[in-house]
PDB file of C-alpha atoms in Angstrom:
ATOM      1  CA  MET A  21       5.405  22.278 -20.857  1.00  0.00           C
ATOM      2  CA  LYS A  22       7.202  25.290 -22.235  1.00  0.00           C
ATOM      3  CA  ILE A  23      10.690  24.512 -23.334  1.00  0.00           C
ATOM      4  CA  GLY A  24      13.527  26.978 -23.333  1.00  0.00           C
ATOM      5  CA  GLU A  25      13.250  28.724 -19.963  1.00  0.00           C
ATOM      6  CA  GLN A  26      16.043  26.833 -18.269  1.00  0.00           C
ATOM      7  CA  PHE A  27      16.299  28.841 -15.042  1.00  0.00           C
ATOM      8  CA  ASP A  28      13.811  30.451 -12.675  1.00  0.00           C
ATOM      9  CA  ALA A  29      14.098  33.923 -11.091  1.00  0.00           C
ATOM     10  CA  ALA A  30      16.236  32.570  -8.245  1.00  0.00           C
ATOM     11  CA  GLY A  31      18.644  31.013 -10.712  1.00  0.00           C
ATOM     12  CA  ALA A  32      17.601  27.434  -9.985  1.00  0.00           C
ATOM     13  CA  ALA A  33      17.602  25.097 -12.960  1.00  0.00           C
ATOM     14  CA  ALA A  34      14.124  24.252 -14.203  1.00  0.00           C
ATOM     15  CA  ILE A  35      13.210  20.574 -14.125  1.00  0.00           C
ATOM     16  CA  ASP A  36      11.708  18.639 -17.009  1.00  0.00           C
ATOM     17  CA  CYS A  37       9.280  15.705 -16.977  1.00  0.00           C
ATOM     18  CA  ILE A  38      12.054  13.115 -16.650  1.00  0.00           C
ATOM     19  CA  ASP A  39      13.371  14.943 -13.581  1.00  0.00           C
ATOM     20  CA  PHE A  40       9.858  15.259 -12.177  1.00  0.00           C
ATOM     21  CA  LEU A  41       8.601  11.672 -12.489  1.00  0.00           C
ATOM     22  CA  PRO A  42      10.942  10.086  -9.887  1.00  0.00           C
ATOM     23  CA  LEU A  43       9.807  12.720  -7.369  1.00  0.00           C
ATOM     24  CA  VAL A  44       6.141  11.804  -7.547  1.00  0.00           C
ATOM     25  CA  ASP A  45       6.196   9.164  -4.779  1.00  0.00           C
ATOM     26  CA  ASP A  46       7.729  11.689  -2.402  1.00  0.00           C
ATOM     27  CA  LEU A  47       5.165  14.338  -3.335  1.00  0.00           C
ATOM     28  CA  LEU A  48       2.379  11.979  -2.326  1.00  0.00           C
ATOM     29  CA  GLU A  49       3.777  11.906   1.203  1.00  0.00           C
ATOM     30  CA  ILE A  50       3.915  15.633   1.854  1.00  0.00           C
ATOM     31  CA  ASP A  51       1.400  18.439   1.805  1.00  0.00           C
ATOM     32  CA  ASP A  52       1.629  20.552  -1.362  1.00  0.00           C
ATOM     33  CA  GLU A  53       2.663  23.553   0.751  1.00  0.00           C
ATOM     34  CA  GLY A  54       5.936  21.730   1.390  1.00  0.00           C
ATOM     35  CA  TRP A  55       6.750  21.090  -2.262  1.00  0.00           C
ATOM     36  CA  ASP A  56       9.903  22.519  -3.740  1.00  0.00           C
ATOM     37  CA  ALA A  57       9.446  25.684  -5.846  1.00  0.00           C
ATOM     38  CA  GLN A  58      10.888  23.922  -8.915  1.00  0.00           C
ATOM     39  CA  VAL A  59       8.284  21.193  -8.583  1.00  0.00           C
ATOM     40  CA  VAL A  60       5.450  23.695  -8.192  1.00  0.00           C
ATOM     41  CA  ARG A  61       6.656  25.594 -11.220  1.00  0.00           C
ATOM     42  CA  HIS A  62       6.918  22.451 -13.314  1.00  0.00           C
ATOM     43  CA  LEU A  63       3.389  21.406 -12.375  1.00  0.00           C
ATOM     44  CA  GLU A  64       2.067  24.843 -13.316  1.00  0.00           C
ATOM     45  CA  GLU A  65       3.672  24.580 -16.724  1.00  0.00           C
ATOM     46  CA  CYS A  66       3.122  20.901 -17.457  1.00  0.00           C
ATOM     47  CA  PRO A  67      -0.503  19.673 -17.448  1.00  0.00           C
ATOM     48  CA  PRO A  68       0.502  16.066 -18.313  1.00  0.00           C
ATOM     49  CA  CYS A  69       2.688  15.808 -15.193  1.00  0.00           C
ATOM     50  CA  ARG A  70      -0.116  17.365 -13.138  1.00  0.00           C
ATOM     51  CA  ILE A  71      -2.491  14.683 -14.452  1.00  0.00           C
ATOM     52  CA  PHE A  72       0.098  11.965 -13.783  1.00  0.00           C
ATOM     53  CA  LEU A  73       0.376  13.117 -10.162  1.00  0.00           C
ATOM     54  CA  GLU A  74      -3.414  13.304  -9.835  1.00  0.00           C
ATOM     55  CA  GLN A  75      -3.734   9.761 -11.220  1.00  0.00           C
ATOM     56  CA  LEU A  76      -1.424   8.503  -8.470  1.00  0.00           C
ATOM     57  CA  GLN A  77      -3.344  10.497  -5.859  1.00  0.00           C
ATOM     58  CA  ASP A  78      -6.561   8.943  -7.188  1.00  0.00           C
ATOM     59  CA  LEU A  79      -4.998   5.485  -7.151  1.00  0.00           C
ATOM     60  CA  ARG A  80      -4.087   5.883  -3.501  1.00  0.00           C
ATOM     61  CA  ARG A  81      -7.579   7.167  -2.715  1.00  0.00           C
ATOM     62  CA  ILE A  82      -9.050   4.063  -4.372  1.00  0.00           C
ATOM     63  CA  LEU A  83      -6.689   1.790  -2.435  1.00  0.00           C
ATOM     64  CA  ARG A  84      -7.477   3.538   0.864  1.00  0.00           C
ATOM     65  CA  ALA A  85     -11.189   3.091   0.148  1.00  0.00           C
ATOM     66  CA  GLN A  86     -10.665  -0.661   0.572  1.00  0.00           C
ATOM     67  CA  ASP A  87      -9.909  -0.255   4.209  1.00  0.00           C
ATOM     68  CA  ASP A  88     -13.423   0.506   5.331  1.00  0.00           C
ATOM     69  CA  GLU A  89     -14.713  -2.881   6.331  1.00  0.00           C
ATOM     70  CA  ALA A  90     -14.514  -4.259   9.854  1.00  0.00           C
ATOM     71  CA  LEU A  91     -15.845  -7.662  10.831  1.00  0.00           C
ATOM     72  CA  PRO A  92     -19.252  -7.576  12.548  1.00  0.00           C
ATOM     73  CA  LEU A  93     -18.806  -8.015  16.294  1.00  0.00           C
ATOM     74  CA  SER A  94     -21.013 -11.106  16.095  1.00  0.00           C
ATOM     75  CA  ASP A  95     -18.518 -12.842  13.770  1.00  0.00           C
ATOM     76  CA  PRO A  96     -17.743 -16.329  15.123  1.00  0.00           C
ATOM     77  CA  ARG A  97     -14.004 -15.757  14.687  1.00  0.00           C
ATOM     78  CA  ILE A  98     -14.157 -12.899  17.178  1.00  0.00           C
ATOM     79  CA  ARG A  99     -16.166 -15.003  19.616  1.00  0.00           C
ATOM     80  CA  THR A 100     -13.546 -17.770  19.409  1.00  0.00           C
ATOM     81  CA  LEU A 101     -10.781 -15.295  20.176  1.00  0.00           C
ATOM     82  CA  LEU A 102     -12.669 -13.728  23.085  1.00  0.00           C
ATOM     83  CA  ILE A 103     -13.154 -17.163  24.620  1.00  0.00           C
ATOM     84  CA  GLN A 104      -9.436 -17.748  24.125  1.00  0.00           C
ATOM     85  CA  ALA A 105      -8.668 -14.423  25.807  1.00  0.00           C
ATOM     86  CA  CYS A 106     -10.845 -15.370  28.806  1.00  0.00           C
ATOM     87  CA  SER A 107      -9.123 -18.725  29.226  1.00  0.00           C
ATOM     88  CA  THR A 108      -5.727 -17.030  28.970  1.00  0.00           C
ATOM     89  CA  ARG A 109      -6.773 -14.627  31.721  1.00  0.00           C
ATOM     90  CA  GLU A 110      -7.952 -17.502  33.948  1.00  0.00           C
ATOM     91  CA  ASP A 111      -4.646 -19.346  33.429  1.00  0.00           C
ATOM     92  CA  ASP A 112      -2.648 -16.267  34.423  1.00  0.00           C
ATOM     93  CA  PRO A 113      -1.770 -16.558  38.144  1.00  0.00           C
ATOM     94  CA  SER A 114      -1.107 -12.808  38.391  1.00  0.00           C
TER      95      SER A 114
ATOM     96  CA  MET B  20     -22.020  -7.236  21.422  1.00  0.00           C
ATOM     97  CA  SER B  21     -23.253 -10.768  21.558  1.00  0.00           C
ATOM     98  CA  ALA B  22     -20.097 -12.580  22.601  1.00  0.00           C
ATOM     99  CA  GLU B  23     -19.486 -13.539  26.218  1.00  0.00           C
ATOM    100  CA  SER B  24     -21.669 -11.582  28.591  1.00  0.00           C
ATOM    101  CA  SER B  25     -20.226 -10.643  31.957  1.00  0.00           C
ATOM    102  CA  ASP B  26     -21.612  -9.403  35.271  1.00  0.00           C
ATOM    103  CA  ASP B  27     -18.568  -7.190  35.705  1.00  0.00           C
ATOM    104  CA  PRO B  28     -19.178  -3.991  33.659  1.00  0.00           C
ATOM    105  CA  GLY B  29     -15.444  -3.227  33.563  1.00  0.00           C
ATOM    106  CA  LEU B  30     -14.655  -6.657  32.176  1.00  0.00           C
ATOM    107  CA  ALA B  31     -17.513  -6.450  29.676  1.00  0.00           C
ATOM    108  CA  GLY B  32     -16.220  -3.080  28.490  1.00  0.00           C
ATOM    109  CA  GLU B  33     -12.735  -4.540  28.130  1.00  0.00           C
ATOM    110  CA  ARG B  34     -14.090  -7.399  26.039  1.00  0.00           C
ATOM    111  CA  LEU B  35     -16.030  -5.016  23.854  1.00  0.00           C
ATOM    112  CA  LEU B  36     -12.888  -2.970  23.230  1.00  0.00           C
ATOM    113  CA  LEU B  37     -10.946  -6.122  22.407  1.00  0.00           C
ATOM    114  CA  ALA B  38     -13.709  -7.320  20.070  1.00  0.00           C
ATOM    115  CA  GLU B  39     -13.722  -3.954  18.292  1.00  0.00           C
ATOM    116  CA  GLN B  40      -9.942  -4.040  17.954  1.00  0.00           C
ATOM    117  CA  ILE B  41     -10.052  -7.531  16.438  1.00  0.00           C
ATOM    118  CA  ALA B  42     -12.953  -6.599  14.142  1.00  0.00           C
ATOM    119  CA  SER B  43     -11.180  -3.543  12.747  1.00  0.00           C
ATOM    120  CA  LEU B  44      -7.753  -5.141  12.254  1.00  0.00           C
ATOM    121  CA  TYR B  45      -8.846  -8.579  11.021  1.00  0.00           C
ATOM    122  CA  PRO B  46      -9.583  -7.761   7.319  1.00  0.00           C
ATOM    123  CA  GLY B  47      -6.274  -5.936   6.822  1.00  0.00           C
ATOM    124  CA  MET B  48      -4.377  -8.709   8.589  1.00  0.00           C
ATOM    125  CA  LEU B  49      -5.968 -11.256   6.249  1.00  0.00           C
ATOM    126  CA  ARG B  50      -4.874  -9.206   3.232  1.00  0.00           C
ATOM    127  CA  PHE B  51      -1.320  -8.976   4.545  1.00  0.00           C
ATOM    128  CA  ALA B  52      -1.193 -12.692   5.394  1.00  0.00           C
ATOM    129  CA  ARG B  53      -2.231 -13.487   1.815  1.00  0.00           C
ATOM    130  CA  THR B  54       0.862 -11.684   0.535  1.00  0.00           C
ATOM    131  CA  ILE B  55       3.021 -14.237   2.385  1.00  0.00           C
ATOM    132  CA  VAL B  56       1.046 -17.503   2.478  1.00  0.00           C
ATOM    133  CA  PRO B  57      -1.515 -19.086   0.129  1.00  0.00           C
ATOM    134  CA  SER B  58      -5.065 -17.807   0.709  1.00  0.00           C
ATOM    135  CA  ALA B  59      -6.119 -21.152   2.156  1.00  0.00           C
ATOM    136  CA  LEU B  60      -3.612 -20.746   4.993  1.00  0.00           C
ATOM    137  CA  ALA B  61      -4.175 -17.050   5.655  1.00  0.00           C
ATOM    138  CA  GLU B  62      -7.247 -17.407   7.881  1.00  0.00           C
ATOM    139  CA  ASP B  63      -5.455 -19.891  10.168  1.00  0.00           C
ATOM    140  CA  VAL B  64      -2.397 -17.650  10.330  1.00  0.00           C
ATOM    141  CA  VAL B  65      -4.481 -14.662  11.440  1.00  0.00           C
ATOM    142  CA  GLN B  66      -6.257 -16.732  14.098  1.00  0.00           C
ATOM    143  CA  GLU B  67      -2.914 -18.072  15.375  1.00  0.00           C
ATOM    144  CA  THR B  68      -1.580 -14.537  15.434  1.00  0.00           C
ATOM    145  CA  TRP B  69      -4.419 -13.288  17.605  1.00  0.00           C
ATOM    146  CA  ILE B  70      -4.089 -16.251  19.962  1.00  0.00           C
ATOM    147  CA  ALA B  71      -0.376 -15.484  20.331  1.00  0.00           C
ATOM    148  CA  VAL B  72      -1.040 -11.770  20.777  1.00  0.00           C
ATOM    149  CA  LEU B  73      -3.630 -12.401  23.470  1.00  0.00           C
ATOM    150  CA  LYS B  74      -1.208 -14.669  25.332  1.00  0.00           C
ATOM    151  CA  VAL B  75       1.690 -12.259  25.325  1.00  0.00           C
ATOM    152  CA  ALA B  76      -0.082  -8.909  25.200  1.00  0.00           C
ATOM    153  CA  ASN B  77       1.448  -7.984  28.568  1.00  0.00           C
ATOM    154  CA  THR B  78       4.910  -8.128  26.969  1.00  0.00           C
ATOM    155  CA  PHE B  79       4.076  -5.332  24.520  1.00  0.00           C
ATOM    156  CA  GLU B  80       6.481  -2.570  25.477  1.00  0.00           C
ATOM    157  CA  GLY B  81       5.035   0.250  23.421  1.00  0.00           C
ATOM    158  CA  ARG B  82       8.180   0.747  21.342  1.00  0.00           C
ATOM    159  CA  SER B  83       6.022   0.599  18.216  1.00  0.00           C
ATOM    160  CA  THR B  84       2.310   1.102  17.740  1.00  0.00           C
ATOM    161  CA  LEU B  85       0.140  -1.808  18.858  1.00  0.00           C
ATOM    162  CA  ARG B  86      -0.913  -2.374  15.239  1.00  0.00           C
ATOM    163  CA  THR B  87       2.691  -2.554  13.998  1.00  0.00           C
ATOM    164  CA  TRP B  88       3.515  -4.998  16.788  1.00  0.00           C
ATOM    165  CA  ILE B  89       0.536  -7.209  15.909  1.00  0.00           C
ATOM    166  CA  TYR B  90       1.522  -7.132  12.224  1.00  0.00           C
ATOM    167  CA  ALA B  91       5.077  -8.175  13.179  1.00  0.00           C
ATOM    168  CA  VAL B  92       3.659 -11.174  15.060  1.00  0.00           C
ATOM    169  CA  LEU B  93       1.513 -11.923  12.002  1.00  0.00           C
ATOM    170  CA  ARG B  94       4.543 -11.756   9.703  1.00  0.00           C
ATOM    171  CA  ASN B  95       6.414 -14.241  11.905  1.00  0.00           C
ATOM    172  CA  LYS B  96       3.442 -16.603  12.082  1.00  0.00           C
ATOM    173  CA  ALA B  97       2.986 -16.433   8.310  1.00  0.00           C
ATOM    174  CA  ARG B  98       6.650 -17.204   7.711  1.00  0.00           C
ATOM    175  CA  GLN B  99       6.497 -20.138  10.102  1.00  0.00           C
ATOM    176  CA  ALA B 100       3.427 -21.407   8.286  1.00  0.00           C
ATOM    177  CA  LEU B 101       5.226 -21.121   5.008  1.00  0.00           C
ATOM    178  CA  GLY B 102       7.812 -23.487   6.410  1.00  0.00           C
ATOM    179  CA  ARG B 103      10.815 -21.382   5.568  1.00  0.00           C
ATOM    180  CA  GLU B 104      12.345 -18.095   6.459  1.00  0.00           C
ATOM    181  CA  ILE B 105      11.873 -15.592   3.674  1.00  0.00           C
ATOM    182  CA  ARG B 106      15.300 -14.318   2.877  1.00  0.00           C
ATOM    183  CA  ARG B 107      15.967 -10.673   2.560  1.00  0.00           C
ATOM    184  CA  ARG B 108      16.242  -9.687  -1.076  1.00  0.00           C
ATOM    185  CA  THR B 109      18.569  -7.106  -2.410  1.00  0.00           C
ATOM    186  CA  VAL B 110      17.720  -4.177  -4.611  1.00  0.00           C
ATOM    187  CA  GLU B 111      19.747  -5.842  -7.336  1.00  0.00           C
ATOM    188  CA  THR B 112      17.637  -8.992  -7.201  1.00  0.00           C
ATOM    189  CA  GLU B 113      14.438  -7.008  -7.448  1.00  0.00           C
ATOM    190  CA  GLU B 114      15.861  -5.026 -10.330  1.00  0.00           C
ATOM    191  CA  ALA B 115      16.968  -8.156 -12.139  1.00  0.00           C
ATOM    192  CA  MET B 116      13.506  -9.687 -11.753  1.00  0.00           C
ATOM    193  CA  ASP B 117      11.631  -6.625 -12.815  1.00  0.00           C
ATOM    194  CA  GLU B 118      10.463  -6.158 -16.361  1.00  0.00           C
ATOM    195  CA  GLY B 119      10.211  -2.916 -18.352  1.00  0.00           C
ATOM    196  CA  SER B 120       8.790   0.266 -16.948  1.00  0.00           C
ATOM    197  CA  PRO B 121       5.172   1.077 -17.825  1.00  0.00           C
ATOM    198  CA  LEU B 122       6.398   4.557 -18.821  1.00  0.00           C
ATOM    199  CA  ALA B 123       8.831   3.207 -21.423  1.00  0.00           C
ATOM    200  CA  GLY B 124       8.183   4.874 -24.770  1.00  0.00           C
ATOM    201  CA  ARG B 125       5.913   7.531 -23.290  1.00  0.00           C
ATOM    202  CA  LEU B 126       8.595  10.238 -23.182  1.00  0.00           C
ATOM    203  CA  HIS B 127      10.576  11.653 -26.075  1.00  0.00           C
ATOM    204  CA  PRO B 128      14.019   9.991 -26.309  1.00  0.00           C
ATOM    205  CA  PRO B 129      17.365  11.794 -26.042  1.00  0.00           C
ATOM    206  CA  GLY B 130      18.133  13.714 -29.228  1.00  0.00           C
ATOM    207  CA  HIS B 131      14.488  14.507 -29.902  1.00  0.00           C
ATOM    208  CA  PRO B 132      13.707  18.275 -29.957  1.00  0.00           C
ATOM    209  CA  GLU B 133      11.374  17.740 -27.000  1.00  0.00           C
ATOM    210  CA  ALA B 134      13.552  15.239 -25.163  1.00  0.00           C
ATOM    211  CA  GLY B 135      12.661  15.012 -21.474  1.00  0.00           C
ATOM    212  CA  HIS B 136       8.952  15.607 -22.058  1.00  0.00           C
ATOM    213  CA  TRP B 137       5.889  13.466 -22.711  1.00  0.00           C
ATOM    214  CA  SER B 138       5.263  11.979 -26.146  1.00  0.00           C
ATOM    215  CA  VAL B 139       2.180  10.035 -24.987  1.00  0.00           C
ATOM    216  CA  PRO B 140       0.905  12.022 -22.002  1.00  0.00           C
ATOM    217  CA  PRO B 141      -1.561  10.637 -19.454  1.00  0.00           C
ATOM    218  CA  SER B 142      -5.091  11.454 -20.562  1.00  0.00           C
ATOM    219  CA  ALA B 143      -7.149  12.294 -17.462  1.00  0.00           C
ATOM    220  CA  ARG B 144      -7.380  11.614 -13.761  1.00  0.00           C
ATOM    221  CA  PHE B 145      -9.094   8.399 -12.635  1.00  0.00           C
ATOM    222  CA  ILE B 146     -11.678   9.989 -10.398  1.00  0.00           C
ATOM    223  CA  PRO B 147     -13.069  13.333 -11.582  1.00  0.00           C
ATOM    224  CA  GLU B 148     -13.171  15.869  -8.777  1.00  0.00           C
ATOM    225  CA  GLU B 149     -15.871  15.411  -6.142  1.00  0.00           C
ATOM    226  CA  ARG B 150     -16.826  11.995  -7.508  1.00  0.00           C
ATOM    227  CA  ALA B 151     -16.949   8.965  -5.233  1.00  0.00           C
ATOM    228  CA  VAL B 152     -14.845   5.876  -5.849  1.00  0.00           C
ATOM    229  CA  THR B 153     -17.034   3.435  -7.779  1.00  0.00           C
ATOM    230  CA  ALA B 154     -17.234  -0.213  -6.763  1.00  0.00           C
ATOM    231  CA  GLU B 155     -16.243  -1.236 -10.306  1.00  0.00           C
ATOM    232  CA  LEU B 156     -13.043   0.795 -10.233  1.00  0.00           C
ATOM    233  CA  ARG B 157     -12.251  -0.305  -6.687  1.00  0.00           C
ATOM    234  CA  ASN B 158     -12.648  -3.973  -7.664  1.00  0.00           C
ATOM    235  CA  LYS B 159     -10.469  -3.463 -10.728  1.00  0.00           C
ATOM    236  CA  VAL B 160      -7.691  -1.983  -8.586  1.00  0.00           C
ATOM    237  CA  LEU B 161      -8.027  -4.781  -6.028  1.00  0.00           C
ATOM    238  CA  GLU B 162      -7.754  -7.397  -8.755  1.00  0.00           C
ATOM    239  CA  ALA B 163      -4.681  -5.656 -10.121  1.00  0.00           C
ATOM    240  CA  LEU B 164      -3.101  -5.454  -6.669  1.00  0.00           C
ATOM    241  CA  GLU B 165      -3.462  -9.217  -6.298  1.00  0.00           C
ATOM    242  CA  LYS B 166      -1.445  -9.725  -9.480  1.00  0.00           C
ATOM    243  CA  LEU B 167       1.579  -7.623  -8.517  1.00  0.00           C
ATOM    244  CA  PRO B 168       4.833  -9.473  -7.711  1.00  0.00           C
ATOM    245  CA  GLN B 169       4.764 -10.535  -4.058  1.00  0.00           C
ATOM    246  CA  ARG B 170       7.166  -7.959  -2.606  1.00  0.00           C
ATOM    247  CA  GLN B 171       5.632  -5.064  -4.517  1.00  0.00           C
ATOM    248  CA  ARG B 172       2.165  -6.211  -3.442  1.00  0.00           C
ATOM    249  CA  SER B 173       3.199  -6.363   0.216  1.00  0.00           C
ATOM    250  CA  VAL B 174       4.680  -2.867   0.160  1.00  0.00           C
ATOM    251  CA  VAL B 175       1.781  -1.239  -1.732  1.00  0.00           C
ATOM    252  CA  LEU B 176      -0.724  -3.016   0.517  1.00  0.00           C
ATOM    253  CA  LEU B 177       0.955  -1.912   3.742  1.00  0.00           C
ATOM    254  CA  ARG B 178       1.662   1.644   2.585  1.00  0.00           C
ATOM    255  CA  ASP B 179      -1.393   2.565   0.517  1.00  0.00           C
ATOM    256  CA  VAL B 180      -4.155   0.296   1.822  1.00  0.00           C
ATOM    257  CA  GLU B 181      -3.224  -0.110   5.491  1.00  0.00           C
ATOM    258  CA  GLY B 182      -1.513   3.264   5.859  1.00  0.00           C
ATOM    259  CA  PHE B 183       1.749   2.161   7.514  1.00  0.00           C
ATOM    260  CA  SER B 184       4.711   4.533   7.345  1.00  0.00           C
ATOM    261  CA  ALA B 185       7.791   3.792   5.237  1.00  0.00           C
ATOM    262  CA  GLU B 186       9.779   3.073   8.405  1.00  0.00           C
ATOM    263  CA  GLU B 187       7.173   0.622   9.709  1.00  0.00           C
ATOM    264  CA  VAL B 188       7.078  -1.194   6.358  1.00  0.00           C
ATOM    265  CA  CYS B 189      10.883  -1.496   6.334  1.00  0.00           C
ATOM    266  CA  ASP B 190      10.716  -3.098   9.795  1.00  0.00           C
ATOM    267  CA  LEU B 191       7.858  -5.429   8.910  1.00  0.00           C
ATOM    268  CA  LEU B 192       9.319  -6.653   5.632  1.00  0.00           C
ATOM    269  CA  ASP B 193      13.043  -6.483   6.498  1.00  0.00           C
ATOM    270  CA  LEU B 194      13.672  -3.960   3.741  1.00  0.00           C
ATOM    271  CA  ASP B 195      16.161  -1.154   3.579  1.00  0.00           C
ATOM    272  CA  PRO B 196      14.618   2.261   2.805  1.00  0.00           C
ATOM    273  CA  GLY B 197      15.927   2.303  -0.766  1.00  0.00           C
ATOM    274  CA  ASN B 198      14.445  -1.071  -1.605  1.00  0.00           C
ATOM    275  CA  GLN B 199      11.136  -0.169   0.013  1.00  0.00           C
ATOM    276  CA  ARG B 200      11.003   2.951  -2.092  1.00  0.00           C
ATOM    277  CA  ILE B 201      11.748   1.077  -5.324  1.00  0.00           C
ATOM    278  CA  LEU B 202       9.165  -1.618  -4.624  1.00  0.00           C
ATOM    279  CA  LEU B 203       6.525   0.990  -3.807  1.00  0.00           C
ATOM    280  CA  HIS B 204       7.348   3.031  -6.908  1.00  0.00           C
ATOM    281  CA  ARG B 205       7.194   0.014  -9.199  1.00  0.00           C
ATOM    282  CA  GLY B 206       4.026  -1.382  -7.669  1.00  0.00           C
ATOM    283  CA  ARG B 207       2.220   1.949  -7.923  1.00  0.00           C
ATOM    284  CA  ALA B 208       3.529   2.505 -11.463  1.00  0.00           C
ATOM    285  CA  LYS B 209       2.113  -0.817 -12.636  1.00  0.00           C
ATOM    286  CA  LEU B 210      -1.236  -0.262 -10.947  1.00  0.00           C
ATOM    287  CA  ARG B 211      -1.486   3.242 -12.436  1.00  0.00           C
ATOM    288  CA  ALA B 212      -0.625   1.961 -15.906  1.00  0.00           C
ATOM    289  CA  HIS B 213      -3.083  -0.933 -15.590  1.00  0.00           C
ATOM    290  CA  ILE B 214      -5.939   1.377 -14.594  1.00  0.00           C
ATOM    291  CA  GLU B 215      -5.052   3.913 -17.285  1.00  0.00           C
ATOM    292  CA  CYS B 216      -5.161   1.162 -19.905  1.00  0.00           C
ATOM    293  CA  TYR B 217      -8.457  -0.175 -18.499  1.00  0.00           C
ATOM    294  CA  GLN B 218     -10.145   3.219 -18.183  1.00  0.00           C
ATOM    295  CA  PHE B 219      -8.818   5.149 -21.181  1.00  0.00           C
ATOM    296  CA  GLY B 220      -7.210   2.524 -23.429  1.00  0.00           C
ATOM    297  CA  ARG B 221      -3.974   4.500 -23.241  1.00  0.00           C
ATOM    298  CA  GLY B 222      -0.496   3.246 -22.377  1.00  0.00           C
ATOM    299  CA  CYS B 223      -1.504  -0.392 -22.792  1.00  0.00           C
ATOM    300  CA  PRO B 224       1.418  -2.827 -23.112  1.00  0.00           C
ATOM    301  CA  ASP B 225       2.267  -4.434 -26.381  1.00  0.00           C
ATOM    302  CA  ASN B 226       2.112  -7.993 -25.112  1.00  0.00           C
ATOM    303  CA  GLU B 227      -0.208 -10.975 -25.400  1.00  0.00           C
ATOM    304  CA  SER B 228      -1.945 -10.458 -22.083  1.00  0.00           C
ATOM    305  CA  GLY B 229      -2.530  -6.749 -22.723  1.00  0.00           C
ATOM    306  CA  SER B 230      -1.696  -6.147 -19.052  1.00  0.00           C
ATOM    307  CA  TRP B 231       1.179  -4.659 -17.114  1.00  0.00           C
ATOM    308  CA  LEU B 232       0.642  -7.187 -14.350  1.00  0.00           C
TER     309      LEU B 232
END
């Protein structure tokens, strides 16, 4: 990260790494087209913060990859619940 | 589908849909239940939840998604099974319980010529571009997730594994938005630091366990 250029062309104060790090969780939630210009500029100038953000994006990708397993439809737990659902339906006078 | 054949094609289709719904939600529900009750109780809690859901499904008013509603029933069942109501915790309590940040010492301190910037920067991303997630890395992250403090684990699980929104997680866990945000930030920070230490040997804690968890 270059140090010294404190303001951008629009006069907004440049952010440093300490300013950037608390914003990372929010950045994960929005498309990069919606990121603030100061954030984009900081990421262009600061490879370590870019890597930090990418590590968190990777972490979330790894965590999301867990959610790919459904029970087989033949699982006895499903059968038990379907039987329960049928008996509930039969008990329902409506 | 092998369970419960029916002569009525409409009914059979309904059962198939129900079976598919149960099959897809069951693993995530088990993971969430384990954040509230001991693993040995979690399976029973999920079964009880489904039985309750099937009994009262006609009372679902559509004010939330069906999945959020089912998870709310699961939360209540898990708390009942635990034998006590989990009290809402304040931000202050969480802060008091939390130990040092994994980023402590990684940025130059005030007064340093490069204050505000990295002194020990992160080395590389965890998954190089266009690579698949390896089973080894996935298992390592899962193990780490299991070791997070309970509230952080619940929030990270619901947000990053199950994909619930911040608002839904606040409702499910009785959290205010600020506390949800802090718990998510801290949970992710510890997982990131743990994986960075495991993968690159960088940013490892200076403690006996050698782990942030």
